[in-house]
PDB file of C-alpha atoms and ligand atoms in Angstrom:
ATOM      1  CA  UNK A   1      -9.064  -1.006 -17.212  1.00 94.00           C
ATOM      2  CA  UNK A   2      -5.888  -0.323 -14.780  1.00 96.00           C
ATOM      3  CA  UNK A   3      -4.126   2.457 -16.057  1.00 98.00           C
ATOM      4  CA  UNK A   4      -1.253   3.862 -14.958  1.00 98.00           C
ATOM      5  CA  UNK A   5       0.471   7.322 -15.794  1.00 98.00           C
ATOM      6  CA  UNK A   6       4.607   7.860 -15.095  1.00 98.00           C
ATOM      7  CA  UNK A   7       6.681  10.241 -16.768  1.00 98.00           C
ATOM      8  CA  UNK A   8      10.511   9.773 -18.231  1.00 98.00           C
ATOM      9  CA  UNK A   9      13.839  10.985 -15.901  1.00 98.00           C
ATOM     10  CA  UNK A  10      15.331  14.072 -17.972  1.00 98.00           C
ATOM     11  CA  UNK A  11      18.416  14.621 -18.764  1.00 98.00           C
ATOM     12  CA  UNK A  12      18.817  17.351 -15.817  1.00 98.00           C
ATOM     13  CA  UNK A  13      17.564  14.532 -13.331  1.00 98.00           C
ATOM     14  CA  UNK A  14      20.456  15.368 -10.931  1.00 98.00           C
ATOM     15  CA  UNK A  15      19.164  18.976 -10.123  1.00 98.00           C
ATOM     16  CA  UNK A  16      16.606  17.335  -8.312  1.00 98.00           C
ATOM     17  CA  UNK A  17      15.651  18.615  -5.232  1.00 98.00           C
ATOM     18  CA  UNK A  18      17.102  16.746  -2.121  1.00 96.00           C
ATOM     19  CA  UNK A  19      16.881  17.608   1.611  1.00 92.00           C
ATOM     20  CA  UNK A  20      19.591  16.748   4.324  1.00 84.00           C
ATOM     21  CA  UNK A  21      20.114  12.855   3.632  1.00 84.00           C
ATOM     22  CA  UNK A  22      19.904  12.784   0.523  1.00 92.00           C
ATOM     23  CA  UNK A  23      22.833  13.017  -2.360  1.00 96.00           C
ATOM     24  CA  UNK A  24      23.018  13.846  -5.873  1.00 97.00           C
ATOM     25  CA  UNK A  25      21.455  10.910  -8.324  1.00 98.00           C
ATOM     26  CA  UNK A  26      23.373   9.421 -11.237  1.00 98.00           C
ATOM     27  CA  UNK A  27      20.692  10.193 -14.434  1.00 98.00           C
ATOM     28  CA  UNK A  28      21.319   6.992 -16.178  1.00 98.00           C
ATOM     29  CA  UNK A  29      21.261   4.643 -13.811  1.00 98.00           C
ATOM     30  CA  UNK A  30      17.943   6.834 -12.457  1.00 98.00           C
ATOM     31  CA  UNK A  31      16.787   5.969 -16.185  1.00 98.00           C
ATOM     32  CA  UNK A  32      17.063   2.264 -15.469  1.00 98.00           C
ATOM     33  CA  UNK A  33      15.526   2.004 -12.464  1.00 98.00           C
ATOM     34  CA  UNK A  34      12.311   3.830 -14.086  1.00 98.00           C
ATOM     35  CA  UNK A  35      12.419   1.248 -16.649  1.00 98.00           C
ATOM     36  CA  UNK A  36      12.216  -1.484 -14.535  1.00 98.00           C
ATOM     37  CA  UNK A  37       9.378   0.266 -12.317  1.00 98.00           C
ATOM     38  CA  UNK A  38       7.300   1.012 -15.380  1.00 97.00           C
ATOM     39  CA  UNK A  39       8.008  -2.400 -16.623  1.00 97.00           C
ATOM     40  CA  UNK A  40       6.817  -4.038 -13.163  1.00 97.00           C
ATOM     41  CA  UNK A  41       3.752  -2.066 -13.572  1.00 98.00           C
ATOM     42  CA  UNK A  42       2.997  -3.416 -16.842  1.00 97.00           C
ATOM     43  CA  UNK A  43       3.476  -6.742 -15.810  1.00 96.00           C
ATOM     44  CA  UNK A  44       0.970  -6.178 -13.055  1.00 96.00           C
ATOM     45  CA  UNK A  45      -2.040  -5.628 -15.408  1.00 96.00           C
ATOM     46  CA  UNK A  46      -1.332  -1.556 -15.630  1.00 97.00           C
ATOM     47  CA  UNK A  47      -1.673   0.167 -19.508  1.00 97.00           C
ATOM     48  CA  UNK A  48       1.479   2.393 -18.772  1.00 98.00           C
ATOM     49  CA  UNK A  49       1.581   5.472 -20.322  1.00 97.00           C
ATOM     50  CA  UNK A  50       4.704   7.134 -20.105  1.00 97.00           C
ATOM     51  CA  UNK A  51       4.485  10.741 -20.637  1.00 98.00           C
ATOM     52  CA  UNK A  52       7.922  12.192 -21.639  1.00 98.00           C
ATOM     53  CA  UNK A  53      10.175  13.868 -19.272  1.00 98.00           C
ATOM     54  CA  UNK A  54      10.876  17.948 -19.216  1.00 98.00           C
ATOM     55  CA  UNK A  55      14.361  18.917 -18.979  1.00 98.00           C
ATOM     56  CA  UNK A  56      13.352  22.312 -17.215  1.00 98.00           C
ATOM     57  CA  UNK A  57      11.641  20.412 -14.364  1.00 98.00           C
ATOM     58  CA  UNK A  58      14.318  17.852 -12.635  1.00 98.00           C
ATOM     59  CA  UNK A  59      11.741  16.720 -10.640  1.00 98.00           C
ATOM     60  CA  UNK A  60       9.278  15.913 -13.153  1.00 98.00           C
ATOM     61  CA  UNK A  61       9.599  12.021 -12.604  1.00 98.00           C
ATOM     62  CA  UNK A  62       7.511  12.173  -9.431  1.00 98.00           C
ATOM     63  CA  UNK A  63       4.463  12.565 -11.292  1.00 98.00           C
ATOM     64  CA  UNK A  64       2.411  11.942  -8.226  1.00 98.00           C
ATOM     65  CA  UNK A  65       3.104  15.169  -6.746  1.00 98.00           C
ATOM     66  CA  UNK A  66       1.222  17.026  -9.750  1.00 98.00           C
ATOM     67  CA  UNK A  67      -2.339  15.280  -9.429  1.00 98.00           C
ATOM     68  CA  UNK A  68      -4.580  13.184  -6.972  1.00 98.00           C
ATOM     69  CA  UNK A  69      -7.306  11.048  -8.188  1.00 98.00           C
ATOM     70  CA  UNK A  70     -10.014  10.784  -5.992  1.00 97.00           C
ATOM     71  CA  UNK A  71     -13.100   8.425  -6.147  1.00 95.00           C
ATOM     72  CA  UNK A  72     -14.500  10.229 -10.137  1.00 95.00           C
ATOM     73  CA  UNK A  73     -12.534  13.481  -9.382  1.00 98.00           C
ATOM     74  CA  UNK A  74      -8.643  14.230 -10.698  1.00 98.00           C
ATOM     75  CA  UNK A  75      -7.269  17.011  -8.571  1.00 98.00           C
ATOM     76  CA  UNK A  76      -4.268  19.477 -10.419  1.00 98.00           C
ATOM     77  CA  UNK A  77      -2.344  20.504  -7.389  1.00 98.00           C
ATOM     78  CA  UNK A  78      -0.252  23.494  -6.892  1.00 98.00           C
ATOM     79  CA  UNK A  79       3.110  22.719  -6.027  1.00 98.00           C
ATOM     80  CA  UNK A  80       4.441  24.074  -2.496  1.00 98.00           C
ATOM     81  CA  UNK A  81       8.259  24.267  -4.320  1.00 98.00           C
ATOM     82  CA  UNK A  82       8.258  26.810  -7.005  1.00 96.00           C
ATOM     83  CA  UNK A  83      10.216  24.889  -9.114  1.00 97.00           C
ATOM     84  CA  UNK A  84       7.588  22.492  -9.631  1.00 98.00           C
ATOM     85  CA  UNK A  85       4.313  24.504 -10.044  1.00 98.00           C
ATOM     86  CA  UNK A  86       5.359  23.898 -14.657  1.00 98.00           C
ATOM     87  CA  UNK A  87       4.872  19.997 -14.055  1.00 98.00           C
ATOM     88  CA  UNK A  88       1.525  20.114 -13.225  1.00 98.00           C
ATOM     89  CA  UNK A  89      -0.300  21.011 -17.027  1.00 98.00           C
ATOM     90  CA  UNK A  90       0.962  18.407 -19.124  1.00 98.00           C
ATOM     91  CA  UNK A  91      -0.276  15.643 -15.785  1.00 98.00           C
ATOM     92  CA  UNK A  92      -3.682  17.240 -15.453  1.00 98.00           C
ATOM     93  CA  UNK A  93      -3.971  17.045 -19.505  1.00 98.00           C
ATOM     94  CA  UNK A  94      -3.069  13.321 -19.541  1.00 97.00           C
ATOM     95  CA  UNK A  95      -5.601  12.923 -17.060  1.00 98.00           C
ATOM     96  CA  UNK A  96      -8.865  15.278 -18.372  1.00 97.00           C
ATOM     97  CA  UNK A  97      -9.032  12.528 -20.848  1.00 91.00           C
ATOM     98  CA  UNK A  98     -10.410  10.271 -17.989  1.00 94.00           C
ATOM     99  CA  UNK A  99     -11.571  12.947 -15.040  1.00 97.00           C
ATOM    100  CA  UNK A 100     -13.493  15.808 -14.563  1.00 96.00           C
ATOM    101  CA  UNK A 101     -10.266  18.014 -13.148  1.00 98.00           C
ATOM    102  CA  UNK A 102     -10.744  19.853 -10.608  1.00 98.00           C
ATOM    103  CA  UNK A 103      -7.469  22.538  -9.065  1.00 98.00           C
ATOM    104  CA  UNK A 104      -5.981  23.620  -5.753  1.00 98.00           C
ATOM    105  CA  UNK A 105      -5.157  27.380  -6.172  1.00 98.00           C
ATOM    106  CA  UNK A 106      -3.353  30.015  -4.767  1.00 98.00           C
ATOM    107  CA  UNK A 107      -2.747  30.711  -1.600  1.00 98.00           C
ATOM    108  CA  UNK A 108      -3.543  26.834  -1.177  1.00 98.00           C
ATOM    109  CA  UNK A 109      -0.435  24.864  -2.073  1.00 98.00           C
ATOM    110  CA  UNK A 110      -0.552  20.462  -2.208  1.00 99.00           C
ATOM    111  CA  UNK A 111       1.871  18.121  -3.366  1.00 98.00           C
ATOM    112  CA  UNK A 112      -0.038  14.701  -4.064  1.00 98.00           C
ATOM    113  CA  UNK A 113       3.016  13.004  -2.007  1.00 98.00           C
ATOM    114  CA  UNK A 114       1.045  14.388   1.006  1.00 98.00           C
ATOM    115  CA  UNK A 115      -2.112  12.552   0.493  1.00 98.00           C
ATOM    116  CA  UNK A 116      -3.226   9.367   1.390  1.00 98.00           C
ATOM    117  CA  UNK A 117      -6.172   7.701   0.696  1.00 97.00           C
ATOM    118  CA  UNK A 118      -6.968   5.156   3.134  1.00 96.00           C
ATOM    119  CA  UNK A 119     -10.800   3.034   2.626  1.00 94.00           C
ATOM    120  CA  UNK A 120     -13.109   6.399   2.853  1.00 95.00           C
ATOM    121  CA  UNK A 121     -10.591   8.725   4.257  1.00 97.00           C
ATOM    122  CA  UNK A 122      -8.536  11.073   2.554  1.00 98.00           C
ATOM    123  CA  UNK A 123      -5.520  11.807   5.002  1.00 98.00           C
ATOM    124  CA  UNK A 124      -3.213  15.051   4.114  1.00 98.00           C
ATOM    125  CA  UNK A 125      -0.243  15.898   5.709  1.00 98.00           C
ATOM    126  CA  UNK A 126       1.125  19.496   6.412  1.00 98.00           C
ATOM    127  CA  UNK A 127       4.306  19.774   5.146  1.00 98.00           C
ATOM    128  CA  UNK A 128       6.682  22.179   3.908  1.00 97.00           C
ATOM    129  CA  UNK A 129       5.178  21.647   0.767  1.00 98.00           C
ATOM    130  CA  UNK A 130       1.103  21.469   1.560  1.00 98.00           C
ATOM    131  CA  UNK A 131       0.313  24.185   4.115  1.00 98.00           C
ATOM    132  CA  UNK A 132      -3.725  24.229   5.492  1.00 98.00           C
ATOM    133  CA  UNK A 133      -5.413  26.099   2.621  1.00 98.00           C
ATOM    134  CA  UNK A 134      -4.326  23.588   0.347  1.00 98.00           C
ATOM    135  CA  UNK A 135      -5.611  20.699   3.044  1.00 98.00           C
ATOM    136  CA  UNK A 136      -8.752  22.623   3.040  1.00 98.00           C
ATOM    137  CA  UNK A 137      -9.871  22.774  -0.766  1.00 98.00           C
ATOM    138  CA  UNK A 138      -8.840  19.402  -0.937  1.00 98.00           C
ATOM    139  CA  UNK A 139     -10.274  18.124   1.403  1.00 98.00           C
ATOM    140  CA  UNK A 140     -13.804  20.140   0.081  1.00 98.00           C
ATOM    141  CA  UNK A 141     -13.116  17.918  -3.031  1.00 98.00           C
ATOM    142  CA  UNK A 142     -12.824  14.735  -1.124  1.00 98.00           C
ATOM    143  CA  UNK A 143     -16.126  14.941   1.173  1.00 98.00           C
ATOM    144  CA  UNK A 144     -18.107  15.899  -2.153  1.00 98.00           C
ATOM    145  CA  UNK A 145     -16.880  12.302  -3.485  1.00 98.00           C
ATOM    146  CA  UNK A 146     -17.697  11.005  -0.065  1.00 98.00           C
ATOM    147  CA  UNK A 147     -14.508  10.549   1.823  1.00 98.00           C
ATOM    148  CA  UNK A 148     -13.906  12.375   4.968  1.00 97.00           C
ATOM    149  CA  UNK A 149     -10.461  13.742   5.387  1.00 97.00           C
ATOM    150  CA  UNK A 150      -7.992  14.258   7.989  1.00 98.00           C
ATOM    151  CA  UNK A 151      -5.118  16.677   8.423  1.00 98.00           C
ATOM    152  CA  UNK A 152      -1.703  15.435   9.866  1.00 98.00           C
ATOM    153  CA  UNK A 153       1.150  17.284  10.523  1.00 98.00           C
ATOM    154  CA  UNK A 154       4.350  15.881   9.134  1.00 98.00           C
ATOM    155  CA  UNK A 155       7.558  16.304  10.789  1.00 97.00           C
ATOM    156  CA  UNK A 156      11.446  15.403  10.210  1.00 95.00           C
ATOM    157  CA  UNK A 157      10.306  14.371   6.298  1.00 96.00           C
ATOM    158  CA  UNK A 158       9.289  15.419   3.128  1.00 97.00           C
ATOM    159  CA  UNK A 159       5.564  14.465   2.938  1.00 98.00           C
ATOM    160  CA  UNK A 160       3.247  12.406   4.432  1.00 98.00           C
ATOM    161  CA  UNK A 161       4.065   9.255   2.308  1.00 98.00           C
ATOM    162  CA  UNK A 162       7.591   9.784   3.425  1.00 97.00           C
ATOM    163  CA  UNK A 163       6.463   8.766   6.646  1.00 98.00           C
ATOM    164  CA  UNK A 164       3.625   6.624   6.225  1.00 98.00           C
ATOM    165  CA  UNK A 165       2.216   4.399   3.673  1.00 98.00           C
ATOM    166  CA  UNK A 166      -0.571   1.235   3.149  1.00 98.00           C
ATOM    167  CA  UNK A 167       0.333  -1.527   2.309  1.00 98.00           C
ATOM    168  CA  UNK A 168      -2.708  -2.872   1.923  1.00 96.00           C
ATOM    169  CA  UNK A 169      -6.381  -1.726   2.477  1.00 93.00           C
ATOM    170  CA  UNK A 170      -5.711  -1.849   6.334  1.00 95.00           C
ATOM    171  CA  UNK A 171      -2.223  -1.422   7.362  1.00 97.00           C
ATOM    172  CA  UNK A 172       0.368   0.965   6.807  1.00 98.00           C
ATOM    173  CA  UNK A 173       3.990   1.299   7.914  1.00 98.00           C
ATOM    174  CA  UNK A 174       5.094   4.306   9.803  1.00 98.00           C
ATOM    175  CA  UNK A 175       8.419   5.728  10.195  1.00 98.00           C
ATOM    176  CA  UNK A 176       8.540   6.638  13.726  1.00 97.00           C
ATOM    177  CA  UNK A 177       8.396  10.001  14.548  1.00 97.00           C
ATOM    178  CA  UNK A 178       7.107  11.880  11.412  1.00 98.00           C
ATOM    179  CA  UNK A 179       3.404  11.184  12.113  1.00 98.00           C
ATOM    180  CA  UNK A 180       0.980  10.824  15.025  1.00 98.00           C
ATOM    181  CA  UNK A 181       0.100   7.388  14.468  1.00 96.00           C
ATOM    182  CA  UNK A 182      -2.823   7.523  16.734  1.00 96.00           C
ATOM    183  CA  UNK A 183      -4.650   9.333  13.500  1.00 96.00           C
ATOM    184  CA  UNK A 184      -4.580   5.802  11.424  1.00 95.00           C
ATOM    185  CA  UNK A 185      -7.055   4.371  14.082  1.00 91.00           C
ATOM    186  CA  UNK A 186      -8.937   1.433  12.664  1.00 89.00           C
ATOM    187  CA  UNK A 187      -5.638   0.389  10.504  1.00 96.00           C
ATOM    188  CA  UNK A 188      -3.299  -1.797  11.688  1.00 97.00           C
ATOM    189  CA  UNK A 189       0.162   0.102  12.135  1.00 98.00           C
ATOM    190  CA  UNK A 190       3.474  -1.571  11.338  1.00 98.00           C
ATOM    191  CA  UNK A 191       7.157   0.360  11.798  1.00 98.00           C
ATOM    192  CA  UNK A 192       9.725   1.221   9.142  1.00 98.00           C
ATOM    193  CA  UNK A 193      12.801  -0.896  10.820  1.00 98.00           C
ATOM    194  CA  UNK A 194      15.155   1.616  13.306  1.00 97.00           C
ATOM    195  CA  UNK A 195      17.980   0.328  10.581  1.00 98.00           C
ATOM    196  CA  UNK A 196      16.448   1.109   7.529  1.00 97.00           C
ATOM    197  CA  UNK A 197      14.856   4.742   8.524  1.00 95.00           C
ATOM    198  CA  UNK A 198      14.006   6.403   5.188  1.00 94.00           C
ATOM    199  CA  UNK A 199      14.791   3.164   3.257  1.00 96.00           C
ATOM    200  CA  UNK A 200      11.245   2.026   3.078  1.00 98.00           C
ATOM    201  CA  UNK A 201       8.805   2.220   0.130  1.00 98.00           C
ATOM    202  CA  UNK A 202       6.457  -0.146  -1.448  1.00 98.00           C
ATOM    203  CA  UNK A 203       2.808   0.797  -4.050  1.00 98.00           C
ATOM    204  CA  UNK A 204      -0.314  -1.547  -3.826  1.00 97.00           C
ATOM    205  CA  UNK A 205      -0.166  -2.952  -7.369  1.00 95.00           C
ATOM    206  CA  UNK A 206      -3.945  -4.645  -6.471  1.00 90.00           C
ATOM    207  CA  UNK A 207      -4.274  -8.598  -6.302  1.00 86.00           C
ATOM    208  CA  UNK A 208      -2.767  -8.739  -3.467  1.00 87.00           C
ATOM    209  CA  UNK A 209       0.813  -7.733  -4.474  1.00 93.00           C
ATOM    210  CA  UNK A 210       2.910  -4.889  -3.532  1.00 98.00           C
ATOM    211  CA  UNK A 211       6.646  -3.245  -4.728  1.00 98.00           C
ATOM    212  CA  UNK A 212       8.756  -2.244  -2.545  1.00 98.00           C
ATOM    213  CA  UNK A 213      12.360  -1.389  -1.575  1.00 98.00           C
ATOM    214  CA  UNK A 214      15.354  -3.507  -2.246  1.00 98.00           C
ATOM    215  CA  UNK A 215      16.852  -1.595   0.633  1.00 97.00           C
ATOM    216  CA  UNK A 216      14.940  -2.361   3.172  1.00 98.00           C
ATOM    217  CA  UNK A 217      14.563  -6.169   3.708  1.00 98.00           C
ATOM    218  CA  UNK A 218      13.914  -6.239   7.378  1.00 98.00           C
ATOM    219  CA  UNK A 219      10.500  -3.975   7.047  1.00 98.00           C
ATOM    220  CA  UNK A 220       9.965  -6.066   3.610  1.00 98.00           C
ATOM    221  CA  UNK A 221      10.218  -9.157   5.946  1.00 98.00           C
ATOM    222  CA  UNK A 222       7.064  -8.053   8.497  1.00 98.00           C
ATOM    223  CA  UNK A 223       5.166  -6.890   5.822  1.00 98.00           C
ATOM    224  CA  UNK A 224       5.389 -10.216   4.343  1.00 97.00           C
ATOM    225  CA  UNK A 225       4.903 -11.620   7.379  1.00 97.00           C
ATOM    226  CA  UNK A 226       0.759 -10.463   7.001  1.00 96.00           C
ATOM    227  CA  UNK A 227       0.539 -12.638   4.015  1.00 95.00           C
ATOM    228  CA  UNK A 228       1.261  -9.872   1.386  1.00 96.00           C
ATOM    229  CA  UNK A 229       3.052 -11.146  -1.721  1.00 96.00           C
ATOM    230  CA  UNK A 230       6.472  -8.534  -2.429  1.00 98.00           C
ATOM    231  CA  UNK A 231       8.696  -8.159  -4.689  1.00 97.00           C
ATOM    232  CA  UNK A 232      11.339  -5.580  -4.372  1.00 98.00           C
ATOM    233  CA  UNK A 233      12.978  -3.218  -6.956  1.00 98.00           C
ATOM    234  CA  UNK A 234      16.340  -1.238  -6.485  1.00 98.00           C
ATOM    235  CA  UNK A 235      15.157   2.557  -6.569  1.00 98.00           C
ATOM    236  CA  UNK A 236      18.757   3.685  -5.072  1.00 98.00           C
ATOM    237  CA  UNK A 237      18.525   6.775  -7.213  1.00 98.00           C
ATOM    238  CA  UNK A 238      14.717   7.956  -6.690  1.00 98.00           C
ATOM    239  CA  UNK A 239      15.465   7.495  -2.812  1.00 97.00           C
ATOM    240  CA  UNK A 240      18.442   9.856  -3.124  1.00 97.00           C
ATOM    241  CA  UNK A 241      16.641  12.531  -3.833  1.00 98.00           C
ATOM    242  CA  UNK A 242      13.427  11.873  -1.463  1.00 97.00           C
ATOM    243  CA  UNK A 243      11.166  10.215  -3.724  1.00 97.00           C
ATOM    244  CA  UNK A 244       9.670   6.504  -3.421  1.00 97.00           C
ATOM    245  CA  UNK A 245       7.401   4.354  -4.901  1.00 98.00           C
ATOM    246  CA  UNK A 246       4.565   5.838  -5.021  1.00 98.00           C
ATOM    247  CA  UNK A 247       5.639   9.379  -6.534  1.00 98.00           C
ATOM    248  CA  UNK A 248       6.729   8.032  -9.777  1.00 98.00           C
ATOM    249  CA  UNK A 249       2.868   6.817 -10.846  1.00 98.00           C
ATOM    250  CA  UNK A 250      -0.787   8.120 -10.286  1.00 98.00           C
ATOM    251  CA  UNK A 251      -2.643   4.472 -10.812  1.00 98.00           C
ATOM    252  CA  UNK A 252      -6.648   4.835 -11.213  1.00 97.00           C
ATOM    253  CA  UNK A 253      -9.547   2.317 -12.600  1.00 95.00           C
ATOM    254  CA  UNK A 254     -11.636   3.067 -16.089  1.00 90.00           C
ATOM    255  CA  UNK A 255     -14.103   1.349 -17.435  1.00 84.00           C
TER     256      UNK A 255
HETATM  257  C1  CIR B   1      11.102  16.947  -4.342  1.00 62.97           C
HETATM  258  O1  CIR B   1      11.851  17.341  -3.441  1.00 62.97           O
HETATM  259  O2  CIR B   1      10.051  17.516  -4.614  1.00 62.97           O
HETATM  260  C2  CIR B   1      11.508  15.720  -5.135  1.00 62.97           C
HETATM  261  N1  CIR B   1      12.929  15.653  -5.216  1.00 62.97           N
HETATM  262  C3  CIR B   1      10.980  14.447  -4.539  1.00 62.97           C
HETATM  263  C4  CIR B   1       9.482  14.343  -4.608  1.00 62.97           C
HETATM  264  C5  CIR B   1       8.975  13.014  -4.145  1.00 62.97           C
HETATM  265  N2  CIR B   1       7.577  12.962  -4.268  1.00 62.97           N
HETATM  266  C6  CIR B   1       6.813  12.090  -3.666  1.00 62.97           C
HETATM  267  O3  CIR B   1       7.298  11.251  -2.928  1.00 62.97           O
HETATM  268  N3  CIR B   1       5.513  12.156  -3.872  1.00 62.97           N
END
């Protein structure tokens, strides 16, 4: 079975954290937009569960950042914002029922919006949120389930899957400048339109299909360009405060 785990917007959604393009969200409209992402996951085959959202942790939406599943494994991370370290336990609960957990620990820190998993390799970024310890344990964990893993420093954005993400098995669309690109050798690369920097986001919802951003219809346009069936979804709110769509699910396979 596809499952997929998100978690509700809470009513302090608007003390997000945002960096320097980024604005203050509107929570109900935020609310919305969740709905119709969870609802567009449903539709796609996923049993959504929906854990509920935690008014002391704005940024508990972005539910990726507190795990990373990876091949029989569920890794807990450990926050690199302090603010965030209290999402993590109710995430890795929700998802002991299906994985042996394993945890990142002090001084390693890892936000799950720095990792990408790419065919066998596990790429992490270093961030401002995931410094090298936290690479390190994780990426122990990763060549024990037989991926081998590969740091990348992340400049100018948030995490790695600010700047990069697949969208499909092998391609993924770059934002230029926040990446060495050189890294993704073997996968076709593809660039976030100069017009729409930061505007880009899509998730692989398997099948062939992917979401992605209402707001950027010129990179939507190449990417459909390969043959990949989109459809698009207005995350105004999410973007606003750096997240995309990826962060707001962790999306794994049980029998
Ligand atoms: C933060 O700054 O931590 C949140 N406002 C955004 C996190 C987005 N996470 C992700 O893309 N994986």
């Amino acid at each position: 079975m596809r499952r997929a785990l998100t978690r509700g917007v809470p009513e302090t959604f608007s003390a997000a954290l945002y960096g320097k393009s980024g604005r203050r969200p509107d929570v109900e409209l935020a609310r919305q937009q969740h709905a119709e992402y969870s609802a567009a996951l449903g539709a796609s085959g996923y049993d959504v569960t929906i854990l509920p959202g935690d008014d002391h942790h704005p940024d508990c939406v972005f539910v990726e950042d507190g795990a990373v599943v990876i091949g029989e494994v569920a890794v807990a991370t450990n926050p690199g914002a302090e603010s965030r370290r209290g999402e993590v336990q109710p995430v890795a609960e929700a998802l002991g029922n299906d994985f042996q957990m394993e945890w990142i620990v002090d001084p390693g820190t890892l936000d799950g919006g720095d990792v990408l998993v790419l065919g066998d390799t596990v790429y992490i970024g270093i961030s401002n949120r995931t410094n090298q310890e936290g690479a390190r344990q994780l990426g122990k964990v990763a060549r024990e389930q037989g991926f081998r893993s590969i740091q990348v420093a992340v400049s100018d954005v948030l995490h790695l899957k600010s700047g990069v993400l697949a969208v499909n098995a092998e391609t993924v669309v770059v934002t230029s400048g926040t990446v060495d690109e050189r890294l993704f050798e073997g996968a076709r690369v593809l660039y976030e339109h100069p017009d729409e920097r930061h505007q880009f986001s899509c998730l692989i919802l398997g099948q062939g299909r992917l979401l992605a951003t209402a707001s950027s219809p010129l990179t939507v346009e190449s990417v459909a360009a390969l043959g990949i069936d989109v459809d698009t979804i207005d995350i105004s709110e999410i973007l606003a405060v750096d997240g995309g769509l990826t962060c707001m699910s962790i999306l794994y396979e049980r029998p």
